[in-house]
mmCIF file of C-alpha atoms and ligand atoms in Angstrom:
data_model
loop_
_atom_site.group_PDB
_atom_site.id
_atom_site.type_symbol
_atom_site.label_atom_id
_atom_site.label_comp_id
_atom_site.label_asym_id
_atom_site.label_seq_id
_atom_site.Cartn_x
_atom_site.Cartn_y
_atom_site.Cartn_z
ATOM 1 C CA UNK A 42 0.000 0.000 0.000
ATOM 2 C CA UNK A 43 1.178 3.155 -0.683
ATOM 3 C CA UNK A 44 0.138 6.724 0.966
ATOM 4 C CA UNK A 45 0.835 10.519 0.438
ATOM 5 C CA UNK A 46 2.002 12.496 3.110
ATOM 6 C CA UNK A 47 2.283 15.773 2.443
ATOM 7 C CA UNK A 48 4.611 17.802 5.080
ATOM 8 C CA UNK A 49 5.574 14.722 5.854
ATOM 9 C CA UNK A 50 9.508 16.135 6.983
ATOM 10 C CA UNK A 51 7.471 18.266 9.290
ATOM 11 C CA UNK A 52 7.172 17.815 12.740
ATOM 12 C CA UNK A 53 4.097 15.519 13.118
ATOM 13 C CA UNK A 54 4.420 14.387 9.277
ATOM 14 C CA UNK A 55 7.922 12.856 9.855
ATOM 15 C CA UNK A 56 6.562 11.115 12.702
ATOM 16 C CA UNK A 57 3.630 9.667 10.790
ATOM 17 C CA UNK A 58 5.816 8.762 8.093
ATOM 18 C CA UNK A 59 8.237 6.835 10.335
ATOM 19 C CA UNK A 60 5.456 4.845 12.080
ATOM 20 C CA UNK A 61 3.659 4.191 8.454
ATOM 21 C CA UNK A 62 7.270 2.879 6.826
ATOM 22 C CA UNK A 63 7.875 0.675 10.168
ATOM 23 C CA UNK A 64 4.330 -0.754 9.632
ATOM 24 C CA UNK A 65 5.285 -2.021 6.369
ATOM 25 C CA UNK A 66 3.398 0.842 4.404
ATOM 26 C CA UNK A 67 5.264 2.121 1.093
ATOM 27 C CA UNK A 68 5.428 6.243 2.055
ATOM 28 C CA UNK A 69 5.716 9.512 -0.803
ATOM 29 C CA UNK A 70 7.043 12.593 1.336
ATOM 30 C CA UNK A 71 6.230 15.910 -0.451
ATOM 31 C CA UNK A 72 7.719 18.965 1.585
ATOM 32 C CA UNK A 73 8.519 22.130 0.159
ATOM 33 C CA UNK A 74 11.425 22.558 2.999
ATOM 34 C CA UNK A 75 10.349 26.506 3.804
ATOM 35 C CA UNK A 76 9.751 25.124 7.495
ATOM 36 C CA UNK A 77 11.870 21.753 7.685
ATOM 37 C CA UNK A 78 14.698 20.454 6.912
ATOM 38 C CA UNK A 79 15.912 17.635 4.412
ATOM 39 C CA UNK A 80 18.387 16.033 7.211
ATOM 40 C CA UNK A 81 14.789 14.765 8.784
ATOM 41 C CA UNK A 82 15.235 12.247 5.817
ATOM 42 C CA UNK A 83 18.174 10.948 7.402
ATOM 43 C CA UNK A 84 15.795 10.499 10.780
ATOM 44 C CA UNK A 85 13.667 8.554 9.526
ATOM 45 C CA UNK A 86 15.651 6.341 7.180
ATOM 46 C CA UNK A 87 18.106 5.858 10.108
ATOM 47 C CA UNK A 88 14.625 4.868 12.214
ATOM 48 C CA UNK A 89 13.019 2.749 9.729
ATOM 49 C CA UNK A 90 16.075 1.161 7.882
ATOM 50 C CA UNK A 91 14.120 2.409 4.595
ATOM 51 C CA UNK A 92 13.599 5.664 3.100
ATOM 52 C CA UNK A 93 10.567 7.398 1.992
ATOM 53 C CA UNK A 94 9.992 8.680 -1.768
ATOM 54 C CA UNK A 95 10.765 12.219 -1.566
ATOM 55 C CA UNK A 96 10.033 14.941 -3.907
ATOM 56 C CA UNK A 97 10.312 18.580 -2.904
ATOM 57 C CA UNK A 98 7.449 20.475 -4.139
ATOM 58 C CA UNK A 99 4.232 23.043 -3.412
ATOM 59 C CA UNK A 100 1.089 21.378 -2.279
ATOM 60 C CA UNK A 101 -0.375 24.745 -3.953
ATOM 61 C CA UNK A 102 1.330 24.260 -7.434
ATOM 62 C CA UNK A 103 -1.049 22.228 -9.637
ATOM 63 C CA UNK A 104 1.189 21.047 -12.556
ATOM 64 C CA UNK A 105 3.281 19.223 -9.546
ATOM 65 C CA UNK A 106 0.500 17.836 -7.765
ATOM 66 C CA UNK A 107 -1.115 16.498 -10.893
ATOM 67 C CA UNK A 108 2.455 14.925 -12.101
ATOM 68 C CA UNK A 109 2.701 13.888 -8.798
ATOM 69 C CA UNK A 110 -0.631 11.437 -8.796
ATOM 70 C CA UNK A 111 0.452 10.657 -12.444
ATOM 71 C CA UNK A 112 3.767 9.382 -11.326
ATOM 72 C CA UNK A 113 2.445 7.396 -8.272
ATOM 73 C CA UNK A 114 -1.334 6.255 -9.294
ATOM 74 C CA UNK A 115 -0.552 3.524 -6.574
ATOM 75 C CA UNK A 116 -1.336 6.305 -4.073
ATOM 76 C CA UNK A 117 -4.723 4.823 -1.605
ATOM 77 C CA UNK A 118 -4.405 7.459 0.853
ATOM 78 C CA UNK A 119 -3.589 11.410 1.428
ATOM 79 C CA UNK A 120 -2.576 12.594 5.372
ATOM 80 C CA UNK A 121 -2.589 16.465 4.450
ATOM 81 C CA UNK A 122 0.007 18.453 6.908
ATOM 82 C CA UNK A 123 1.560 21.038 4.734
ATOM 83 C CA UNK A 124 0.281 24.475 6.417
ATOM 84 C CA UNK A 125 1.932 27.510 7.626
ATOM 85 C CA UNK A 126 1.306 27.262 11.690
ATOM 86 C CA UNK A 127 2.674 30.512 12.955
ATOM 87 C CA UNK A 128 -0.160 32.131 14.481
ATOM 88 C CA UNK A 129 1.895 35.693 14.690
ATOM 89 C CA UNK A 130 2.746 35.929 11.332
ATOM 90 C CA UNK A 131 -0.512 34.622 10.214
ATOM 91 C CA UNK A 132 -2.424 37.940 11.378
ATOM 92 C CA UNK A 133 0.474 39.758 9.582
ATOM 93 C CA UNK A 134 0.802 37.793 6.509
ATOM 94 C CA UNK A 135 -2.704 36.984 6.195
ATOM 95 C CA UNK A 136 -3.406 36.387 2.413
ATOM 96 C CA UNK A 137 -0.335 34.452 2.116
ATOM 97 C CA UNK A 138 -1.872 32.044 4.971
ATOM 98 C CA UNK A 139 -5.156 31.643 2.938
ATOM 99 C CA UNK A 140 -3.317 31.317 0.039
ATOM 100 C CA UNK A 141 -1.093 28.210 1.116
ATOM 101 C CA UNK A 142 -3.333 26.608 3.445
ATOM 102 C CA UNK A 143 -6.373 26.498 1.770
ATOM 103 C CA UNK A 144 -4.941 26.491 -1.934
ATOM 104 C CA UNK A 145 -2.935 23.297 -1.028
ATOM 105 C CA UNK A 146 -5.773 21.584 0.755
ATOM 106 C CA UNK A 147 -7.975 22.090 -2.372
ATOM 107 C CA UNK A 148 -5.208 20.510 -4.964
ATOM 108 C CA UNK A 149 -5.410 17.777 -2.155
ATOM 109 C CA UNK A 150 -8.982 16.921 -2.076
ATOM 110 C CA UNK A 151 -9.338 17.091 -5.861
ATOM 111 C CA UNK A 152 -6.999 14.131 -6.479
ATOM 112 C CA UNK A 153 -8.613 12.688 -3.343
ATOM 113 C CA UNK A 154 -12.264 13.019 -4.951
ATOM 114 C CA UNK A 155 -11.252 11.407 -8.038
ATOM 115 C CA UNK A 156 -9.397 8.866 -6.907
ATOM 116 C CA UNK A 157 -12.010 8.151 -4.061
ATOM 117 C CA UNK A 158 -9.445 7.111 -1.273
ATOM 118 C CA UNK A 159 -9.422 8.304 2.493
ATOM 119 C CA UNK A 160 -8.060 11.745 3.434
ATOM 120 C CA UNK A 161 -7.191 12.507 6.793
ATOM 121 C CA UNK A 162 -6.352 16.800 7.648
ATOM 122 C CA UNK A 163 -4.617 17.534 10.578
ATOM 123 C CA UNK A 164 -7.144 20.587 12.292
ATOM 124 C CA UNK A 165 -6.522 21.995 15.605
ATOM 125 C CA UNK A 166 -8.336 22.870 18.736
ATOM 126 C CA UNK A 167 -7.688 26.321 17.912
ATOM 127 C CA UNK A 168 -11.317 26.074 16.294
ATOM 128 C CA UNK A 169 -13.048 25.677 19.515
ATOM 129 C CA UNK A 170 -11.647 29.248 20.960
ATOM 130 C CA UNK A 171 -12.525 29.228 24.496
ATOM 131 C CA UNK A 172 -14.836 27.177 24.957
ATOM 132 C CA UNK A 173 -17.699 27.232 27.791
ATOM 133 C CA UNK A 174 -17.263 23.354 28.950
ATOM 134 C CA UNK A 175 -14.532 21.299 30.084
ATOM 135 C CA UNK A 176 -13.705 18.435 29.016
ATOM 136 C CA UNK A 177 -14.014 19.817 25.125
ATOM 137 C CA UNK A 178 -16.175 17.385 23.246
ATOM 138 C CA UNK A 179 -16.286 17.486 19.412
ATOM 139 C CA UNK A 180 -19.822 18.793 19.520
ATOM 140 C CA UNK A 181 -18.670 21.679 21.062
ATOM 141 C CA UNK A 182 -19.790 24.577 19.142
ATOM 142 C CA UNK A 183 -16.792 26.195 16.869
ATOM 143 C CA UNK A 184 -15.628 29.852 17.526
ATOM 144 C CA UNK A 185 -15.166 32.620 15.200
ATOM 145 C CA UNK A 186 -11.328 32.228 14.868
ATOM 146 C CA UNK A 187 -8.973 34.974 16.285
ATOM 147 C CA UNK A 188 -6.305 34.849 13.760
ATOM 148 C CA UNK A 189 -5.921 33.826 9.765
ATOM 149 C CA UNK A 190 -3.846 30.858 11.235
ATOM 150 C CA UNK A 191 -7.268 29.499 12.884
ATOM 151 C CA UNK A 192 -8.853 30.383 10.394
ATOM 152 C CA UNK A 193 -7.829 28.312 7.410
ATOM 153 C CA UNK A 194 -8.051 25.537 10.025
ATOM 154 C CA UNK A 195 -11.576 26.274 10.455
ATOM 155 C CA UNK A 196 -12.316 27.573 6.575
ATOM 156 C CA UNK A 197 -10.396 23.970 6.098
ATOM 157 C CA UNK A 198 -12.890 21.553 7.811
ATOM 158 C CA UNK A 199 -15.795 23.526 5.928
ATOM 159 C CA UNK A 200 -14.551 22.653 2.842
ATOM 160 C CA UNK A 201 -13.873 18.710 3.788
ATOM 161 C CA UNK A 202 -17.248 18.717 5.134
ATOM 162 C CA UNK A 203 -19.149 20.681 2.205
ATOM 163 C CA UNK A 204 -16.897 17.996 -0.418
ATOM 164 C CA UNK A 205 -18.129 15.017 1.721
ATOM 165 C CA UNK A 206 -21.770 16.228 0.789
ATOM 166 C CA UNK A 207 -21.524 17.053 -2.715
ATOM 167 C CA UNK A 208 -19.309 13.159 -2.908
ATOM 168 C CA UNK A 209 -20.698 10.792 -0.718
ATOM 169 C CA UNK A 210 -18.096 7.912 -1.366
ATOM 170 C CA UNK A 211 -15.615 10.428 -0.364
ATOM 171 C CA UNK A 212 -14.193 9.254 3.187
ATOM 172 C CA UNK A 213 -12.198 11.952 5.512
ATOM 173 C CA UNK A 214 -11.206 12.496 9.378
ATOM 174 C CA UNK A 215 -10.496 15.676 10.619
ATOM 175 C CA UNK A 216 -8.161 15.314 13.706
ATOM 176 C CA UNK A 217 -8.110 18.496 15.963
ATOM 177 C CA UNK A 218 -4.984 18.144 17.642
ATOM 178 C CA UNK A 219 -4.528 19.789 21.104
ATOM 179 C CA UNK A 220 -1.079 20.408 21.757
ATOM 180 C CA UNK A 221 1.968 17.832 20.655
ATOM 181 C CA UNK A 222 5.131 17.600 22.221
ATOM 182 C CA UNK A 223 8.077 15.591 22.701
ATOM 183 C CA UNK A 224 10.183 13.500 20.260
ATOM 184 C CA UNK A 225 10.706 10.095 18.480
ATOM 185 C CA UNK A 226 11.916 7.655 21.612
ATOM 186 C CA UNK A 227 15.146 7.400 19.070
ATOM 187 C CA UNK A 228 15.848 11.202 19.708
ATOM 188 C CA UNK A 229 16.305 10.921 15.978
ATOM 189 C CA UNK A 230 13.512 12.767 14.592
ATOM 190 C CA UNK A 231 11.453 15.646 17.029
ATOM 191 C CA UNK A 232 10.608 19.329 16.749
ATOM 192 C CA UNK A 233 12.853 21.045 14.628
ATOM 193 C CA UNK A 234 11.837 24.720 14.825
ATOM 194 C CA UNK A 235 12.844 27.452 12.604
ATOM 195 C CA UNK A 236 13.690 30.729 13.841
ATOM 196 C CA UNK A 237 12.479 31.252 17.694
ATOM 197 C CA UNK A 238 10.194 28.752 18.961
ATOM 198 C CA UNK A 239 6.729 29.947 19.236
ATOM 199 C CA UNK A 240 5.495 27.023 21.520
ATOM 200 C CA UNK A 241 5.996 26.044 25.065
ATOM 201 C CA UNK A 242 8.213 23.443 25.075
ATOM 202 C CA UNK A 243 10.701 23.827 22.181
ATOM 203 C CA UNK A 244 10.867 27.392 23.736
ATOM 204 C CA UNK A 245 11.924 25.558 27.320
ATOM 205 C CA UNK A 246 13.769 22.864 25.914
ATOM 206 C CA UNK A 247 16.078 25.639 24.349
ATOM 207 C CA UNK A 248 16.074 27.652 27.548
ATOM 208 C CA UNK A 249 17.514 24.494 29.293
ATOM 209 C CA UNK A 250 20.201 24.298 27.046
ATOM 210 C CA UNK A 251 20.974 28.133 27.429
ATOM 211 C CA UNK A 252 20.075 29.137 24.031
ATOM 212 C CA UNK A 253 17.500 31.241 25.304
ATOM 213 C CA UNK A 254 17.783 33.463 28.321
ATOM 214 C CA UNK A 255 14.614 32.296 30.369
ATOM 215 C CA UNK A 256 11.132 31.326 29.512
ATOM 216 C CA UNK A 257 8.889 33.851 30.139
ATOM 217 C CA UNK A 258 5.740 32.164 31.755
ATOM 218 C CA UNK A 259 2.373 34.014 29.685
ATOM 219 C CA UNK A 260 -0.089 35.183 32.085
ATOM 220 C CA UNK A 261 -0.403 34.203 35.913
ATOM 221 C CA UNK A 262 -3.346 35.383 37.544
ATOM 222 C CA UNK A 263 -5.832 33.792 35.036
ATOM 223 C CA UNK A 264 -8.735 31.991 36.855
ATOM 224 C CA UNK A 265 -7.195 28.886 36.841
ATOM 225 C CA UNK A 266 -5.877 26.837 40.211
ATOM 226 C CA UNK A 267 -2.218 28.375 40.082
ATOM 227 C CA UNK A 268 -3.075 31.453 37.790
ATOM 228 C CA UNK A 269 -1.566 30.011 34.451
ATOM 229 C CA UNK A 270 -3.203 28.705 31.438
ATOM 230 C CA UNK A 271 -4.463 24.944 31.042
ATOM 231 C CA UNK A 272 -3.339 23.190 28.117
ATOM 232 C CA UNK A 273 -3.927 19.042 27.237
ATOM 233 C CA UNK A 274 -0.001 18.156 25.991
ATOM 234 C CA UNK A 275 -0.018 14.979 23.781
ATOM 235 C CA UNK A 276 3.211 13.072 23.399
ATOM 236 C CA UNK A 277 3.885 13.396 19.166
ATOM 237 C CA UNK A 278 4.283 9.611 19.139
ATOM 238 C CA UNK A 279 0.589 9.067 20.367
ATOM 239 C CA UNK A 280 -0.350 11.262 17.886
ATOM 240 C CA UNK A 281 1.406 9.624 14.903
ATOM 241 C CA UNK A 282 -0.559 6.546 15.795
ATOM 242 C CA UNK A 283 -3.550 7.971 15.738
ATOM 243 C CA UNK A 284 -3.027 8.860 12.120
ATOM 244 C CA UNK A 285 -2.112 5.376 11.882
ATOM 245 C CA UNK A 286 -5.227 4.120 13.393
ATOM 246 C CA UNK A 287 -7.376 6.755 11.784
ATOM 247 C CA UNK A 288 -6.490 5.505 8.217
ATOM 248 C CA UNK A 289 -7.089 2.077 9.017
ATOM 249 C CA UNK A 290 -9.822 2.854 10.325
ATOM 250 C CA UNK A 291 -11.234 4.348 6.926
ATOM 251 C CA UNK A 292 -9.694 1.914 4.320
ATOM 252 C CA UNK A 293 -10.958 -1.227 6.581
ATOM 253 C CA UNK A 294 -14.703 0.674 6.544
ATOM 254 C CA UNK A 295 -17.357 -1.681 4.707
ATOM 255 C CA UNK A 296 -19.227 1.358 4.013
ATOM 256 C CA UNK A 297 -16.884 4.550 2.678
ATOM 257 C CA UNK A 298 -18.733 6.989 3.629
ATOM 258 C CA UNK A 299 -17.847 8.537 6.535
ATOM 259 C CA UNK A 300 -16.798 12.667 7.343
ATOM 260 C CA UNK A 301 -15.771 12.527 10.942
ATOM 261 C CA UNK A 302 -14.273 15.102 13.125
ATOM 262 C CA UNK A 303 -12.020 13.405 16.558
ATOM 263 C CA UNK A 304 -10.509 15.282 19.148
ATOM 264 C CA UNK A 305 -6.945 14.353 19.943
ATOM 265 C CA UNK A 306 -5.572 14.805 23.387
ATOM 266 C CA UNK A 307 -4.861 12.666 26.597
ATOM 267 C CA UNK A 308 -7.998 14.182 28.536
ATOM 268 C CA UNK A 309 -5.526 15.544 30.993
ATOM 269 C CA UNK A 310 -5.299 19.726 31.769
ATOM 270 C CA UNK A 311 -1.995 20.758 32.773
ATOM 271 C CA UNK A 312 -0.809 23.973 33.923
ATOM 272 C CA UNK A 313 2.143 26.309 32.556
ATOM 273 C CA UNK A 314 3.810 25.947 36.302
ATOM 274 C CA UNK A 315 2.938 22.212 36.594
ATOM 275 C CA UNK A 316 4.560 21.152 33.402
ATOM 276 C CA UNK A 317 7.817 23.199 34.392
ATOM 277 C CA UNK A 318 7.921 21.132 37.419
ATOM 278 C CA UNK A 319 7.076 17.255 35.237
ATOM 279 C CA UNK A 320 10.383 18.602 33.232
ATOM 280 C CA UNK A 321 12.493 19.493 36.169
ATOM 281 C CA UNK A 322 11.049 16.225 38.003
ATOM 282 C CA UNK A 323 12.089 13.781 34.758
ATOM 283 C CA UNK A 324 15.255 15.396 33.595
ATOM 284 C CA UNK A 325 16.695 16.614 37.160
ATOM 285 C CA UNK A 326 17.722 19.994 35.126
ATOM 286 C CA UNK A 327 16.467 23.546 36.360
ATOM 287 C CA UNK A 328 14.027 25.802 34.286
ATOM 288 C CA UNK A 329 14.862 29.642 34.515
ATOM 289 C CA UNK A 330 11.437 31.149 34.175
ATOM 290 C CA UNK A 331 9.514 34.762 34.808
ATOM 291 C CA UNK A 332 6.143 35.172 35.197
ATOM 292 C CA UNK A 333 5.183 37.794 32.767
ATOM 293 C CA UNK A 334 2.024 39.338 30.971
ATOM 294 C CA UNK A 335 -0.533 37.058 29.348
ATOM 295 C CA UNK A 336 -0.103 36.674 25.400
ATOM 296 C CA UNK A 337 -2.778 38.122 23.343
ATOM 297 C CA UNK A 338 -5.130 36.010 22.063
ATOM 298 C CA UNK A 339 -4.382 32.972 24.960
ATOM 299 C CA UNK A 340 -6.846 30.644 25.768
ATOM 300 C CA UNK A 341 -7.431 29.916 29.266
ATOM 301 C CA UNK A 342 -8.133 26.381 29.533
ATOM 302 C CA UNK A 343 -8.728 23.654 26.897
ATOM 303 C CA UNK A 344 -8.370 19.905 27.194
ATOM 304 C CA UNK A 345 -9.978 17.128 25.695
ATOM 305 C CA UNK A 346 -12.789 14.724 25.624
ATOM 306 C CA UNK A 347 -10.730 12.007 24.197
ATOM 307 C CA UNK A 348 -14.284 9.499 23.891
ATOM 308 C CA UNK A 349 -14.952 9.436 20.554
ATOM 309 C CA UNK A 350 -11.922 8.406 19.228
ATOM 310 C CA UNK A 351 -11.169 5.936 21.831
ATOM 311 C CA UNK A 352 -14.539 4.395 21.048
ATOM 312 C CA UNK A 353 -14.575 4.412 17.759
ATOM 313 C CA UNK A 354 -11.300 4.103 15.979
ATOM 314 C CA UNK A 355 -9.912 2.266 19.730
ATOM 315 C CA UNK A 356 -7.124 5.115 20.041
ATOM 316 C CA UNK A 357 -5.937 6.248 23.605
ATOM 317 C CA UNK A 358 -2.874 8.334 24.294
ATOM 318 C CA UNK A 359 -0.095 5.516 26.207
ATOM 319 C CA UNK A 360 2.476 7.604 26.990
ATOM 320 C CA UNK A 361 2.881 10.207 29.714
ATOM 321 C CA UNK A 362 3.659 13.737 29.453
ATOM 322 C CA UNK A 363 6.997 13.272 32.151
ATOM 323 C CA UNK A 364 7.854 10.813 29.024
ATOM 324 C CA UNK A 365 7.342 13.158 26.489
ATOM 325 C CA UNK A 366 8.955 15.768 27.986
ATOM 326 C CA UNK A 367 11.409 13.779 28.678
ATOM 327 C CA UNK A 368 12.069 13.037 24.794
ATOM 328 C CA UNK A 369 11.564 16.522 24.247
ATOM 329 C CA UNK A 370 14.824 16.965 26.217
ATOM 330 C CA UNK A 371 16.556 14.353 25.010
ATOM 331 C CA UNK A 372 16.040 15.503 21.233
ATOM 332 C CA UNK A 373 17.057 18.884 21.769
ATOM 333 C CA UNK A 374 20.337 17.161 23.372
ATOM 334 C CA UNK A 375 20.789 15.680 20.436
ATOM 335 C CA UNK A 376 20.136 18.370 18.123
ATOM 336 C CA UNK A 377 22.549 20.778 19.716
ATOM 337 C CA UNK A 378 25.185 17.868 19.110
ATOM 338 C CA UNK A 379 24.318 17.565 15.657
ATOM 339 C CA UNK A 380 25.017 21.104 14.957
ATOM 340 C CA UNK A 381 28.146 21.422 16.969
HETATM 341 C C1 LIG B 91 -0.578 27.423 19.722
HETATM 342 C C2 LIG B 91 -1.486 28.219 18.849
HETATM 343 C C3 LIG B 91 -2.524 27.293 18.291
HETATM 344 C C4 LIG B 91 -1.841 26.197 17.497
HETATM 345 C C5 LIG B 91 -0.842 25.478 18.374
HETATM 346 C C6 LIG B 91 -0.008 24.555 17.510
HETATM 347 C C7 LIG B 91 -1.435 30.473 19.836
HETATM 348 C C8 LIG B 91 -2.221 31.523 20.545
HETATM 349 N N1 LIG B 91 -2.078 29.294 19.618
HETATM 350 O O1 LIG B 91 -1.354 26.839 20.765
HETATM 351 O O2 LIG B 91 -3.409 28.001 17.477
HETATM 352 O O3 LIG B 91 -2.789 25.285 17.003
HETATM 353 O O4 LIG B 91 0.045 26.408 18.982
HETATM 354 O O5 LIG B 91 0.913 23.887 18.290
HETATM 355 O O6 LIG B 91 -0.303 30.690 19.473
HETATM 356 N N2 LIG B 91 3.533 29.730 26.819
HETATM 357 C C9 LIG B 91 4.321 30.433 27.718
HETATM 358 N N3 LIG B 91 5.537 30.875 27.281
HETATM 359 C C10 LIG B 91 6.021 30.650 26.024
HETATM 360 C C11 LIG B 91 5.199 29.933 25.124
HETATM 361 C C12 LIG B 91 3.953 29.503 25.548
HETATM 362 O O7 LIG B 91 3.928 30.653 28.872
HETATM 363 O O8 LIG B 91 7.132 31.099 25.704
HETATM 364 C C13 LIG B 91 2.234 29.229 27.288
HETATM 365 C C14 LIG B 91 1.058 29.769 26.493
HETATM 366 O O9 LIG B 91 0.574 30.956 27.059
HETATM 367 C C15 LIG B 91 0.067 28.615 26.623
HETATM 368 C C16 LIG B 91 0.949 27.355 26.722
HETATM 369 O O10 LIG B 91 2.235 27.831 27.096
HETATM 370 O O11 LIG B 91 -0.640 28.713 27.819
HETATM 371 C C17 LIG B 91 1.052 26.617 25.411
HETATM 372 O O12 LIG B 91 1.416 27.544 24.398
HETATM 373 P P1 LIG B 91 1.798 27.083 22.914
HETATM 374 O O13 LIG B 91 2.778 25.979 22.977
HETATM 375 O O14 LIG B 91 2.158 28.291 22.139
HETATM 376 O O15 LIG B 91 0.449 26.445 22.377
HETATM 377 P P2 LIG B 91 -1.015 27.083 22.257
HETATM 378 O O16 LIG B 91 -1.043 28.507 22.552
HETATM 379 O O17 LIG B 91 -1.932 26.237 23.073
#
C-alpha cells in the first residue's frame, strides 16, 4: 500500500511517516522545505532502515500535484500536513496564509475526490476558541477564529465537510490536535523549529540548554488553580498513531462513507507551572522562568474529551507527558550535538 504524506519532513508528518514505513506501508514525502529540513530524511531512514519517496514540491502548485498522482497512481491514501502554523505571522501575513493553506488543501482533495481514497487533515483545537465546557467534546460549538492561522483551520474543515456532501463515497477524518510535544523515543527525529520557537516546550527545551535566556511564563493570575493557562499536551508519538489508526480505520470501513471530526488529546489539563515542574522532576535539570504578561489572544483552559476516538477508531494516548517531555529533552540534546 502506498500513501501521500504531504509535510511529511514536518514535525508531526515525519513522525507519521516513520510509524507508516515501520508498519510495512510504502510512504511519498512531499515537503517544500520553507519550514523543515531535508536532514529529517536521514531520521527517519536511520529509524526505519528504509527511506521514503521524496520529492520537494508546493502542495499549492497544480502542474506538480497532478504529475505527482500521475507518477504514483498507486497512491490509496492522502494525510494532508503542509500548512503555515505561525499564528503571529498569520495575522500579519494573512493572504499568504489563505493562500497556502487552503490552496494546497484544495489541490489535495481534488486528487482525493477522483481517486475516491481516504483523506485525513490535521485541524486543531484552535477552532473551539474558548470554549464554555470542560472536558471539550467534538460537539462543542466552533468559535469565530482569532487569527488567519485558525482560520484556514476552520475555513479547512468547511470545505472537507461541504466535499463530503456534494461526494458521498468520499471518506475523511479531521483530527483536531490539542497540543503535541516531545520527540521520536530514538531522539532521531522531534521538533525542529525554525527561527524562535513559538510554543511552550521547544521554547523551554532551548532555555535548558541556554540558548535562550529564560522562559517567560504568559499570564499568571488567570482563573485557573495556580493562575496560568491549562493546556492538554499529547506526546507526538501518540499522535502519529492515531493517524495510523485513523487511516485504518477508513480503508478497513465496509461502508466509505464517513466525514468525521475526533478530538486528539490525553484528557488531561496541565498547567504552565505544573509542566515546568514534570520537566524538572524527569530530567533533574532547572528551568529559569519569569512570570510575565498574558499573550494576546491565549486561551485559558482547553483539554480534551478524548471518547470518541477511543470508542470508535480504539485510540488512547499511552504515553505520559513526564515521558514526552522527557524526549523533548533528550532531542534537543541531540540536536545541539548535531550542529556542533
Ligand atoms: C498554539 C497556537 C494554536 C496552534 C498550536 C499549535 C497560539 C495563541 N495558539 O497553541 O493556534 O494550534 O500552537 O501547536 O499561538 N507559553 C508560555 N511561554 C512561552 C510559550 C507559551 O507561557 O514562551 C504558554 C502559552 O501561554 C500557553 C501554553 O504555554 O498557555 C502553550 O502555548 P503554545 O505551545 O504556544 O500552544 P497554544 O497557545 O496552546
Amino acid at each position: 500500500m502506498k500513501i501521500l504524506i504531504t509535510g511529511g519532513l514536518g514535525y508531526i508528518g515525519s513522525h507519521v511517516a516513520t510509524l507508516l514505513l515501520q508498519n510495512g506501508v510504502d510512504v511519498v514525502v512531499v515537503d517544500n522545505l520553507e519550514n523543515s529540513r531535508i536532514q529529517v530524511l536521514d531520521g527517519i531512514t536511520s529509524i526505519t532502515g528504509s527511506a521514503p519517496v521524496f520529492k520537494k514540491l508546493d502542495v499549492g502548485n497544480e502542474t506538480q500535484m497532478d504529475e505527482l498522482f500521475t507518477e504514483h497512481p498507486d497512491i490509496e491514501g492522502v494525510i494532508h500536513f503542509a500548512a503555515y502554523k505561525s499564528v503571529g505571522e498569520s495575522v500579519s501575513e494573512p493572504l499568504r496564509y489563505y493562500k497556502n493553506n487552503l490552496g494546497g488543501l484544495n489541490q489535495l482533495l481534488k486528487h482525493s475526490i477522483n481517486k475516491t481514497i481516504p483523506f485525513i487533515f490535521s485541524s486543531s483545537c484552535t477552532v473551539y476558541g474558548q470554549s464554555e465546557n470542560l472536558p471539550i467534546s467534538e460537539d462543542e460549538p466552533l468559535k469565530p477564529a482569532t487569527s488567519p492561522y485558525g482560520n484556514t483551520k476552520k475555513i479547512g474543515e468547511q470545505i472537507i465537510q461541504d466535499c463530503c456532501k456534494a461526494h458521498p463515497d468520499f471518506s475523511t477524518i479531521l483530527l483536531r490536535y490539542f497540543n503535541p510535544v516531545g520527540a521520536h523515543d530514538s531522539a532521531k527525529i522531534g521538533e525542529y523549529p525554525v527561527g524562535v520557537p513559538q510554543n511552550l516546550v521547544p521554547f523551554l527545551t532551548q532555555t535548558v540548554k541556554g540558548i535562550r535566556p529564560v522562559l517567560k511564563v504568559f499570564g499568571s493570575s488567570y482563573d485557573t488553580p495556580d493562575g496560568t493557562c491549562i493546556r492538554d499536551y499529547i506526546h507526538v508519538m501518540d499522535l502519529a498513531q492515531a493517524h495510523v489508526d485513523s487511516l485504518n480505520y477508513l480503508l478497513n470501513k465496509q461502508n466509505s462513507e464517513s466525514c468525521e471530526v475526533y478530538n486528539v488529546g490525553t484528557g488531561n489539563g496541565v498547567s504552565v507551572l505544573e509542566l515546568i515542574q514534570m520537566f524538572e522532576n524527569a530530567t533533574g535539570k532547572k528551568v529559569s522562568y519569569e512570570l510575565s504578561e498574558p499573550r494576546t489572544g491565549d486561551t485559558i483552559a482547553a483539554y480534551a474529551d478524548v471518547s470518541k476516538i477511543e470508542r470508535e477508531i480504539g485510540w488512547k494516548a499511552r504515553y505520559s507527558l513526564e515521558e514526552a517531555l522527557s524526549s523533548a529533552w533528550k532531542w534537543e540534546e541531540m540536536l545541539h550535538k548535531k550542529l556542533e
